[in-house]
Coordinates of N, CA and C in Angstrom, one line a residue:
M296 N -59.4 -16.1 -39.6 CA -60.3 -16.7 -38.6 C -60.9 -15.5 -37.8
D297 N -62.2 -15.7 -37.5 CA -62.9 -14.7 -36.7 C -62.7 -15.1 -35.3
I298 N -62.1 -14.2 -34.5 CA -61.9 -14.5 -33.1 C -62.7 -13.5 -32.2
V299 N -63.4 -14.1 -31.3 CA -64.2 -13.3 -30.3 C -63.6 -13.5 -29.0
T300 N -63.3 -12.4 -28.3 CA -62.6 -12.6 -27.0 C -63.5 -12.2 -25.8
K301 N -64.6 -11.5 -26.1 CA -65.5 -11.2 -25.0 C -66.1 -12.5 -24.4
E302 N -66.4 -12.4 -23.1 CA -67.0 -13.5 -22.4 C -66.1 -14.8 -22.4
G303 N -64.8 -14.7 -22.7 CA -63.9 -15.8 -22.7 C -63.9 -16.7 -23.9
W304 N -64.7 -16.4 -24.9 CA -64.7 -17.3 -26.1 C -63.5 -16.9 -27.0
A305 N -62.8 -17.9 -27.5 CA -61.6 -17.6 -28.3 C -61.6 -18.5 -29.6
G306 N -62.8 -18.9 -30.0 CA -62.9 -19.7 -31.2 C -63.6 -19.0 -32.3
F307 N -64.0 -19.8 -33.3 CA -64.6 -19.2 -34.5 C -66.0 -18.6 -34.1
S308 N -66.4 -17.7 -34.9 CA -67.7 -17.1 -34.8 C -68.3 -16.9 -36.2
G309 N -69.6 -16.7 -36.2 CA -70.2 -16.5 -37.6 C -70.6 -17.8 -38.2
Y310 N -70.9 -17.7 -39.5 CA -71.3 -18.9 -40.3 C -70.2 -19.8 -40.5
I311 N -70.5 -21.1 -40.6 CA -69.5 -22.1 -41.0 C -69.5 -22.0 -42.5
N312 N -68.3 -22.0 -43.0 CA -68.1 -22.0 -44.5 C -67.0 -23.0 -44.8
K313 N -66.8 -23.1 -46.1 CA -65.8 -24.1 -46.6 C -64.4 -23.8 -46.1
Q314 N -64.0 -22.5 -46.1 CA -62.7 -22.2 -45.6 C -62.5 -22.5 -44.1
K315 N -63.5 -22.3 -43.3 CA -63.3 -22.6 -41.8 C -63.2 -24.1 -41.7
L316 N -64.0 -24.9 -42.4 CA -63.9 -26.4 -42.3 C -62.6 -26.9 -42.8
E317 N -62.1 -26.3 -44.0 CA -60.8 -26.7 -44.5 C -59.6 -26.4 -43.5
D318 N -59.8 -25.2 -42.9 CA -58.7 -24.8 -41.9 C -58.7 -25.7 -40.7
T319 N -59.7 -26.4 -40.4 CA -59.8 -27.3 -39.2 C -59.8 -28.7 -39.6
V320 N -60.9 -29.2 -40.1 CA -61.1 -30.6 -40.5 C -60.2 -31.0 -41.6
G321 N -59.9 -30.1 -42.5 CA -59.1 -30.5 -43.7 C -57.7 -30.9 -43.3
K322 N -57.2 -30.5 -42.2 CA -55.8 -30.8 -41.8 C -55.7 -32.0 -40.9
M323 N -56.9 -32.6 -40.6 CA -56.9 -33.7 -39.6 C -56.8 -35.0 -40.4
N324 N -56.2 -36.0 -39.6 CA -56.4 -37.4 -40.1 C -57.8 -37.8 -39.8
R325 N -58.6 -38.1 -40.9 CA -60.0 -38.3 -40.7 C -60.4 -39.7 -40.4
D326 N -59.4 -40.6 -40.3 CA -59.7 -42.0 -40.0 C -60.4 -42.1 -38.7
G327 N -61.6 -42.7 -38.7 CA -62.3 -43.0 -37.5 C -63.0 -41.8 -36.9
L328 N -63.0 -40.6 -37.5 CA -63.7 -39.4 -37.0 C -65.2 -39.5 -37.2
M329 N -65.9 -39.0 -36.2 CA -67.4 -38.8 -36.4 C -67.6 -37.3 -36.4
Y330 N -68.6 -36.9 -37.3 CA -68.9 -35.5 -37.4 C -70.3 -35.2 -36.8
L331 N -70.3 -34.4 -35.8 CA -71.6 -34.2 -35.1 C -72.1 -32.8 -35.4
S332 N -73.4 -32.6 -35.6 CA -73.9 -31.3 -35.8 C -75.2 -31.2 -34.9
C333 N -75.4 -30.0 -34.5 CA -76.5 -29.7 -33.6 C -76.9 -28.3 -33.9
G334 N -78.2 -28.1 -34.1 CA -78.7 -26.8 -34.3 C -79.9 -26.8 -35.2
P335 N -80.3 -25.6 -35.7 CA -81.4 -25.6 -36.6 C -81.2 -26.4 -37.9
P336 N -82.2 -27.0 -38.5 CA -82.0 -27.8 -39.7 C -81.2 -27.1 -40.8
I337 N -81.4 -25.8 -41.0 CA -80.7 -25.2 -42.1 C -79.2 -25.2 -41.8
F338 N -78.8 -25.0 -40.6 CA -77.4 -25.1 -40.2 C -76.8 -26.4 -40.4
C339 N -77.5 -27.5 -39.9 CA -77.0 -28.8 -40.1 C -77.0 -29.2 -41.6
N340 N -78.0 -28.9 -42.3 CA -78.0 -29.2 -43.8 C -76.8 -28.6 -44.5
Q341 N -76.5 -27.3 -44.2 CA -75.4 -26.6 -44.9 C -74.1 -27.2 -44.5
T342 N -73.9 -27.4 -43.2 CA -72.7 -28.0 -42.7 C -72.4 -29.4 -43.3
E343 N -73.4 -30.2 -43.3 CA -73.3 -31.6 -43.8 C -73.0 -31.5 -45.3
Q344 N -73.5 -30.6 -46.0 CA -73.2 -30.5 -47.5 C -71.8 -30.1 -47.7
L345 N -71.3 -29.1 -46.9 CA -69.9 -28.7 -47.0 C -69.0 -29.9 -46.7
L346 N -69.3 -30.7 -45.7 CA -68.5 -31.9 -45.4 C -68.5 -32.9 -46.5
R347 N -69.7 -33.1 -47.1 CA -69.8 -34.0 -48.2 C -68.9 -33.5 -49.4
D348 N -68.9 -32.2 -49.6 CA -68.1 -31.6 -50.7 C -66.6 -31.8 -50.4
M349 N -66.2 -32.0 -49.1 CA -64.8 -32.2 -48.8 C -64.5 -33.7 -48.8
G350 N -65.5 -34.5 -49.1 CA -65.2 -36.0 -49.2 C -65.5 -36.8 -48.0
V351 N -66.2 -36.2 -47.0 CA -66.6 -36.9 -45.8 C -67.7 -37.8 -46.1
N352 N -67.6 -39.1 -45.7 CA -68.7 -40.0 -45.9 C -69.9 -39.7 -45.0
P353 N -71.1 -39.6 -45.7 CA -72.3 -39.3 -44.9 C -72.5 -40.2 -43.7
S354 N -72.1 -41.5 -43.8 CA -72.3 -42.4 -42.7 C -71.4 -42.0 -41.5
D355 N -70.5 -41.1 -41.6 CA -69.7 -40.6 -40.5 C -70.3 -39.3 -39.9
M356 N -71.5 -38.9 -40.4 CA -72.1 -37.7 -39.9 C -73.3 -38.0 -39.0
F357 N -73.4 -37.3 -37.9 CA -74.5 -37.6 -37.0 C -75.1 -36.2 -36.6
R358 N -76.4 -36.2 -36.5 CA -77.1 -35.0 -36.1 C -78.0 -35.3 -34.9
F359 N -77.9 -34.3 -33.9 CA -78.7 -34.5 -32.7 C -79.3 -33.1 -32.3

């Protein structure tokens, strides 16, 4: 996991990839979850494709 501590941020940084999604979303009970993405179209497209590859139903994905 990439950790950034400057300015108080302690979460992931960099590009979203399959491993980061599997490390977080892959361990969750996905019943009733909504997947939200926000950002440039290329970011949203790539993230949504990774989620589909993990078996997430596209009807559970929302972009704003």
